[in-house]
Amino acid sequence: MSNTETRDLFVTGLRNAHAMENQALSIMKPQLSRIEHYPEIANKLEQHIRETEGQIGRVEEILAGLNEDHSALKDMALSFTGAMAAMGHTIAGDEILKNSFANYAFENLEIAAYKSLLTIAEIGGHNAAALNLQANLAEEVAMAKWLDENIIDLTKKFVSLRQAGEKAKI
Ligand SMILES: [Fe+2]
């Protein structure tokens, strides 16, 4: 594969990552605004929203270094999908659980995307970019780990709130 082709792949991957992170924001922000009874989840979401904003900045920095802009239009389309997905969980009453499963799935999607991008960065010799991508990857891994470790406690709390009659509270 030529250098140009590798670069094109890298730029496409970076634009996708940029859109993915905006989608992450559009999933997490509506969730955060609805949480009442799970401050530990609200705190973690708030932290990861800030991290995600930083990740978007890192991806933009890499794209700017390659003299590439990010695609605002594509980002908008994906953000809309994210908002719809978040809203789909509000009806059934187990929103906090379903959101947690979806967040875990999304973090793992992000992990896969950054591992792939890092590989392309290494093949293309984009060493400075790789440092930024590694920083993003580390935050996604930490968030996925937290969600994984929290799912049992969250479910226990959800069940006990239900038993106490706190119906459909998130
Ligand atoms: Fe994330």
PDB file of C-alpha atoms and ligand atoms in Angstrom:
ATOM      1  CA  MET A   1       0.000   0.000   0.000  1.00  0.00           C
ATOM      2  CA  SER A   2       1.281   3.464  -0.876  1.00  0.00           C
ATOM      3  CA  ASN A   3       1.939   6.180   1.696  1.00  0.00           C
ATOM      4  CA  THR A   4      -0.979   8.175   0.279  1.00  0.00           C
ATOM      5  CA  GLU A   5      -3.356   5.268   0.729  1.00  0.00           C
ATOM      6  CA  THR A   6      -2.215   4.733   4.328  1.00  0.00           C
ATOM      7  CA  ARG A   7      -2.652   8.437   5.022  1.00  0.00           C
ATOM      8  CA  ASP A   8      -6.166   8.398   3.520  1.00  0.00           C
ATOM      9  CA  LEU A   9      -7.090   5.431   5.708  1.00  0.00           C
ATOM     10  CA  PHE A  10      -5.737   7.253   8.748  1.00  0.00           C
ATOM     11  CA  VAL A  11      -7.652  10.450   7.976  1.00  0.00           C
ATOM     12  CA  THR A  12     -10.882   8.523   7.389  1.00  0.00           C
ATOM     13  CA  GLY A  13     -10.390   6.676  10.676  1.00  0.00           C
ATOM     14  CA  LEU A  14      -9.747   9.952  12.511  1.00  0.00           C
ATOM     15  CA  ARG A  15     -12.888  11.542  11.064  1.00  0.00           C
ATOM     16  CA  ASN A  16     -14.879   8.493  12.110  1.00  0.00           C
ATOM     17  CA  ALA A  17     -13.392   8.716  15.603  1.00  0.00           C
ATOM     18  CA  HIS A  18     -14.342  12.399  15.765  1.00  0.00           C
ATOM     19  CA  ALA A  19     -17.930  11.557  14.808  1.00  0.00           C
ATOM     20  CA  MET A  20     -17.942   8.640  17.243  1.00  0.00           C
ATOM     21  CA  GLU A  21     -16.918  10.895  20.142  1.00  0.00           C
ATOM     22  CA  ASN A  22     -19.623  13.408  19.278  1.00  0.00           C
ATOM     23  CA  GLN A  23     -22.070  10.537  19.226  1.00  0.00           C
ATOM     24  CA  ALA A  24     -20.776   9.515  22.661  1.00  0.00           C
ATOM     25  CA  LEU A  25     -21.573  13.014  23.946  1.00  0.00           C
ATOM     26  CA  SER A  26     -25.052  12.864  22.451  1.00  0.00           C
ATOM     27  CA  ILE A  27     -25.647   9.554  24.248  1.00  0.00           C
ATOM     28  CA  MET A  28     -24.221  10.586  27.637  1.00  0.00           C
ATOM     29  CA  LYS A  29     -25.549  14.132  27.992  1.00  0.00           C
ATOM     30  CA  PRO A  30     -29.279  13.245  27.843  1.00  0.00           C
ATOM     31  CA  GLN A  31     -28.632  10.368  30.260  1.00  0.00           C
ATOM     32  CA  LEU A  32     -26.900  12.662  32.737  1.00  0.00           C
ATOM     33  CA  SER A  33     -29.718  15.197  32.624  1.00  0.00           C
ATOM     34  CA  ARG A  34     -32.273  12.522  33.630  1.00  0.00           C
ATOM     35  CA  ILE A  35     -30.482  10.767  36.497  1.00  0.00           C
ATOM     36  CA  GLU A  36     -31.950  11.428  39.960  1.00  0.00           C
ATOM     37  CA  HIS A  37     -31.209   8.420  42.150  1.00  0.00           C
ATOM     38  CA  TYR A  38     -27.796   7.279  40.956  1.00  0.00           C
ATOM     39  CA  PRO A  39     -25.293  10.025  41.832  1.00  0.00           C
ATOM     40  CA  GLU A  40     -22.344   7.628  41.412  1.00  0.00           C
ATOM     41  CA  ILE A  41     -23.331   7.105  37.783  1.00  0.00           C
ATOM     42  CA  ALA A  42     -24.027  10.811  37.289  1.00  0.00           C
ATOM     43  CA  ASN A  43     -20.548  11.661  38.623  1.00  0.00           C
ATOM     44  CA  LYS A  44     -18.879   9.112  36.371  1.00  0.00           C
ATOM     45  CA  LEU A  45     -20.822  10.252  33.317  1.00  0.00           C
ATOM     46  CA  GLU A  46     -19.943  13.855  34.071  1.00  0.00           C
ATOM     47  CA  GLN A  47     -16.260  12.910  34.304  1.00  0.00           C
ATOM     48  CA  HIS A  48     -16.365  10.938  31.069  1.00  0.00           C
ATOM     49  CA  ILE A  49     -18.201  13.737  29.250  1.00  0.00           C
ATOM     50  CA  ARG A  50     -15.280  16.036  30.155  1.00  0.00           C
ATOM     51  CA  GLU A  51     -12.809  13.356  29.061  1.00  0.00           C
ATOM     52  CA  THR A  52     -14.686  12.889  25.788  1.00  0.00           C
ATOM     53  CA  GLU A  53     -14.501  16.621  25.076  1.00  0.00           C
ATOM     54  CA  GLY A  54     -10.745  16.346  25.582  1.00  0.00           C
ATOM     55  CA  GLN A  55     -10.614  13.327  23.264  1.00  0.00           C
ATOM     56  CA  ILE A  56     -12.376  15.308  20.538  1.00  0.00           C
ATOM     57  CA  GLY A  57      -9.715  18.002  21.002  1.00  0.00           C
ATOM     58  CA  ARG A  58      -6.933  15.405  20.607  1.00  0.00           C
ATOM     59  CA  VAL A  59      -8.470  14.000  17.417  1.00  0.00           C
ATOM     60  CA  GLU A  60      -8.875  17.539  16.030  1.00  0.00           C
ATOM     61  CA  GLU A  61      -5.247  18.228  16.893  1.00  0.00           C
ATOM     62  CA  ILE A  62      -4.130  15.192  14.891  1.00  0.00           C
ATOM     63  CA  LEU A  63      -6.339  16.151  11.934  1.00  0.00           C
ATOM     64  CA  ALA A  64      -5.048  19.737  12.028  1.00  0.00           C
ATOM     65  CA  GLY A  65      -1.481  18.394  12.042  1.00  0.00           C
ATOM     66  CA  LEU A  66      -2.296  16.536   8.835  1.00  0.00           C
ATOM     67  CA  ASN A  67      -3.892  19.713   7.388  1.00  0.00           C
ATOM     68  CA  GLU A  68      -7.286  18.012   7.424  1.00  0.00           C
ATOM     69  CA  ASP A  69     -10.555  19.382   8.705  1.00  0.00           C
ATOM     70  CA  HIS A  70     -13.095  17.192  10.457  1.00  0.00           C
ATOM     71  CA  SER A  71     -16.448  16.517   8.822  1.00  0.00           C
ATOM     72  CA  ALA A  72     -19.075  18.514  10.698  1.00  0.00           C
ATOM     73  CA  LEU A  73     -21.936  17.267   8.562  1.00  0.00           C
ATOM     74  CA  LYS A  74     -21.292  13.588   9.184  1.00  0.00           C
ATOM     75  CA  ASP A  75     -20.887  14.288  12.901  1.00  0.00           C
ATOM     76  CA  MET A  76     -24.322  15.881  13.032  1.00  0.00           C
ATOM     77  CA  ALA A  77     -26.017  12.886  11.407  1.00  0.00           C
ATOM     78  CA  LEU A  78     -24.413  10.476  13.862  1.00  0.00           C
ATOM     79  CA  SER A  79     -25.216  12.700  16.847  1.00  0.00           C
ATOM     80  CA  PHE A  80     -28.877  12.575  15.927  1.00  0.00           C
ATOM     81  CA  THR A  81     -28.767   8.768  15.877  1.00  0.00           C
ATOM     82  CA  GLY A  82     -27.181   8.807  19.322  1.00  0.00           C
ATOM     83  CA  ALA A  83     -29.886  11.014  20.785  1.00  0.00           C
ATOM     84  CA  MET A  84     -32.557   8.723  19.357  1.00  0.00           C
ATOM     85  CA  ALA A  85     -30.882   5.649  20.849  1.00  0.00           C
ATOM     86  CA  ALA A  86     -30.749   7.258  24.282  1.00  0.00           C
ATOM     87  CA  MET A  87     -34.425   8.179  24.125  1.00  0.00           C
ATOM     88  CA  GLY A  88     -35.453   4.662  23.177  1.00  0.00           C
ATOM     89  CA  HIS A  89     -34.615   3.460  26.687  1.00  0.00           C
ATOM     90  CA  THR A  90     -36.840   5.895  28.569  1.00  0.00           C
ATOM     91  CA  ILE A  91     -40.112   4.039  28.104  1.00  0.00           C
ATOM     92  CA  ALA A  92     -39.600   0.612  29.700  1.00  0.00           C
ATOM     93  CA  GLY A  93     -38.696   1.763  33.260  1.00  0.00           C
ATOM     94  CA  ASP A  94     -35.345  -0.018  33.360  1.00  0.00           C
ATOM     95  CA  GLU A  95     -33.645   2.885  31.626  1.00  0.00           C
ATOM     96  CA  ILE A  96     -30.684   3.076  34.017  1.00  0.00           C
ATOM     97  CA  LEU A  97     -29.801  -0.579  33.336  1.00  0.00           C
ATOM     98  CA  LYS A  98     -30.237  -0.440  29.566  1.00  0.00           C
ATOM     99  CA  ASN A  99     -28.244   2.777  29.384  1.00  0.00           C
ATOM    100  CA  SER A 100     -25.462   1.120  31.330  1.00  0.00           C
ATOM    101  CA  PHE A 101     -25.394  -1.855  28.927  1.00  0.00           C
ATOM    102  CA  ALA A 102     -25.413   0.507  25.951  1.00  0.00           C
ATOM    103  CA  ASN A 103     -22.623   2.626  27.459  1.00  0.00           C
ATOM    104  CA  TYR A 104     -20.539  -0.506  28.021  1.00  0.00           C
ATOM    105  CA  ALA A 105     -21.096  -1.536  24.397  1.00  0.00           C
ATOM    106  CA  PHE A 106     -20.202   1.951  23.177  1.00  0.00           C
ATOM    107  CA  GLU A 107     -16.984   2.121  25.208  1.00  0.00           C
ATOM    108  CA  ASN A 108     -15.920  -1.186  23.686  1.00  0.00           C
ATOM    109  CA  LEU A 109     -16.701   0.143  20.212  1.00  0.00           C
ATOM    110  CA  GLU A 110     -14.447   3.109  20.990  1.00  0.00           C
ATOM    111  CA  ILE A 111     -11.689   0.804  22.288  1.00  0.00           C
ATOM    112  CA  ALA A 112     -11.772  -1.205  19.046  1.00  0.00           C
ATOM    113  CA  ALA A 113     -11.712   1.984  16.952  1.00  0.00           C
ATOM    114  CA  TYR A 114      -8.678   3.405  18.784  1.00  0.00           C
ATOM    115  CA  LYS A 115      -6.774   0.107  18.656  1.00  0.00           C
ATOM    116  CA  SER A 116      -7.310   0.018  14.901  1.00  0.00           C
ATOM    117  CA  LEU A 117      -6.368   3.697  14.489  1.00  0.00           C
ATOM    118  CA  LEU A 118      -3.224   3.178  16.564  1.00  0.00           C
ATOM    119  CA  THR A 119      -2.212   0.330  14.287  1.00  0.00           C
ATOM    120  CA  ILE A 120      -2.653   2.526  11.195  1.00  0.00           C
ATOM    121  CA  ALA A 121      -0.745   5.336  12.933  1.00  0.00           C
ATOM    122  CA  GLU A 122       2.158   2.970  13.609  1.00  0.00           C
ATOM    123  CA  ILE A 123       2.178   1.640  10.032  1.00  0.00           C
ATOM    124  CA  GLY A 124       2.127   5.215   8.705  1.00  0.00           C
ATOM    125  CA  GLY A 125       4.791   6.436  11.129  1.00  0.00           C
ATOM    126  CA  HIS A 126       2.507   9.021  12.785  1.00  0.00           C
ATOM    127  CA  ASN A 127       4.278   8.853  16.122  1.00  0.00           C
ATOM    128  CA  ALA A 128       3.018  12.092  17.660  1.00  0.00           C
ATOM    129  CA  ALA A 129      -0.545  11.171  16.724  1.00  0.00           C
ATOM    130  CA  ALA A 130      -0.097   7.771  18.354  1.00  0.00           C
ATOM    131  CA  LEU A 131       0.509   9.421  21.753  1.00  0.00           C
ATOM    132  CA  ASN A 132      -2.827  11.262  21.509  1.00  0.00           C
ATOM    133  CA  LEU A 133      -4.625   8.100  20.416  1.00  0.00           C
ATOM    134  CA  GLN A 134      -3.094   6.135  23.276  1.00  0.00           C
ATOM    135  CA  ALA A 135      -4.365   8.773  25.724  1.00  0.00           C
ATOM    136  CA  ASN A 136      -7.889   8.426  24.301  1.00  0.00           C
ATOM    137  CA  LEU A 137      -7.686   4.637  24.365  1.00  0.00           C
ATOM    138  CA  ALA A 138      -6.584   4.613  28.017  1.00  0.00           C
ATOM    139  CA  GLU A 139      -9.625   6.700  29.022  1.00  0.00           C
ATOM    140  CA  GLU A 140     -12.008   4.418  27.115  1.00  0.00           C
ATOM    141  CA  VAL A 141     -10.469   1.325  28.707  1.00  0.00           C
ATOM    142  CA  ALA A 142     -10.847   2.886  32.174  1.00  0.00           C
ATOM    143  CA  MET A 143     -14.492   3.801  31.501  1.00  0.00           C
ATOM    144  CA  ALA A 144     -15.325   0.332  30.138  1.00  0.00           C
ATOM    145  CA  LYS A 145     -13.686  -1.216  33.216  1.00  0.00           C
ATOM    146  CA  TRP A 146     -15.706   1.009  35.559  1.00  0.00           C
ATOM    147  CA  LEU A 147     -18.975   0.157  33.796  1.00  0.00           C
ATOM    148  CA  ASP A 148     -18.081  -3.536  33.905  1.00  0.00           C
ATOM    149  CA  GLU A 149     -17.295  -3.444  37.624  1.00  0.00           C
ATOM    150  CA  ASN A 150     -20.374  -1.364  38.440  1.00  0.00           C
ATOM    151  CA  ILE A 151     -23.040  -3.446  36.720  1.00  0.00           C
ATOM    152  CA  ILE A 152     -23.687  -5.795  39.661  1.00  0.00           C
ATOM    153  CA  ASP A 153     -23.967  -3.005  42.260  1.00  0.00           C
ATOM    154  CA  LEU A 154     -26.111  -0.977  39.891  1.00  0.00           C
ATOM    155  CA  THR A 155     -28.486  -3.901  39.374  1.00  0.00           C
ATOM    156  CA  LYS A 156     -28.738  -4.522  43.134  1.00  0.00           C
ATOM    157  CA  LYS A 157     -29.525  -0.855  43.738  1.00  0.00           C
ATOM    158  CA  PHE A 158     -32.066  -0.845  40.910  1.00  0.00           C
ATOM    159  CA  VAL A 159     -33.839  -3.886  42.396  1.00  0.00           C
ATOM    160  CA  SER A 160     -33.871  -2.439  45.915  1.00  0.00           C
ATOM    161  CA  LEU A 161     -35.241   0.904  44.692  1.00  0.00           C
ATOM    162  CA  ARG A 162     -37.934  -1.009  42.828  1.00  0.00           C
ATOM    163  CA  GLN A 163     -38.771  -3.017  45.947  1.00  0.00           C
ATOM    164  CA  ALA A 164     -39.027   0.235  47.905  1.00  0.00           C
ATOM    165  CA  GLY A 165     -41.575   1.431  45.374  1.00  0.00           C
ATOM    166  CA  GLU A 166     -39.386   3.944  43.548  1.00  0.00           C
ATOM    167  CA  LYS A 167     -40.958   2.992  40.261  1.00  0.00           C
ATOM    168  CA  ALA A 168     -39.284   3.953  37.009  1.00  0.00           C
ATOM    169  CA  LYS A 169     -36.913   6.301  38.792  1.00  0.00           C
ATOM    170  CA  ILE A 170     -33.561   6.641  37.178  1.00  0.00           C
TER     171      ILE A 170
HETATM  172 FE    FE B   1     -15.708   6.895  25.844  1.00  0.00          FE
END
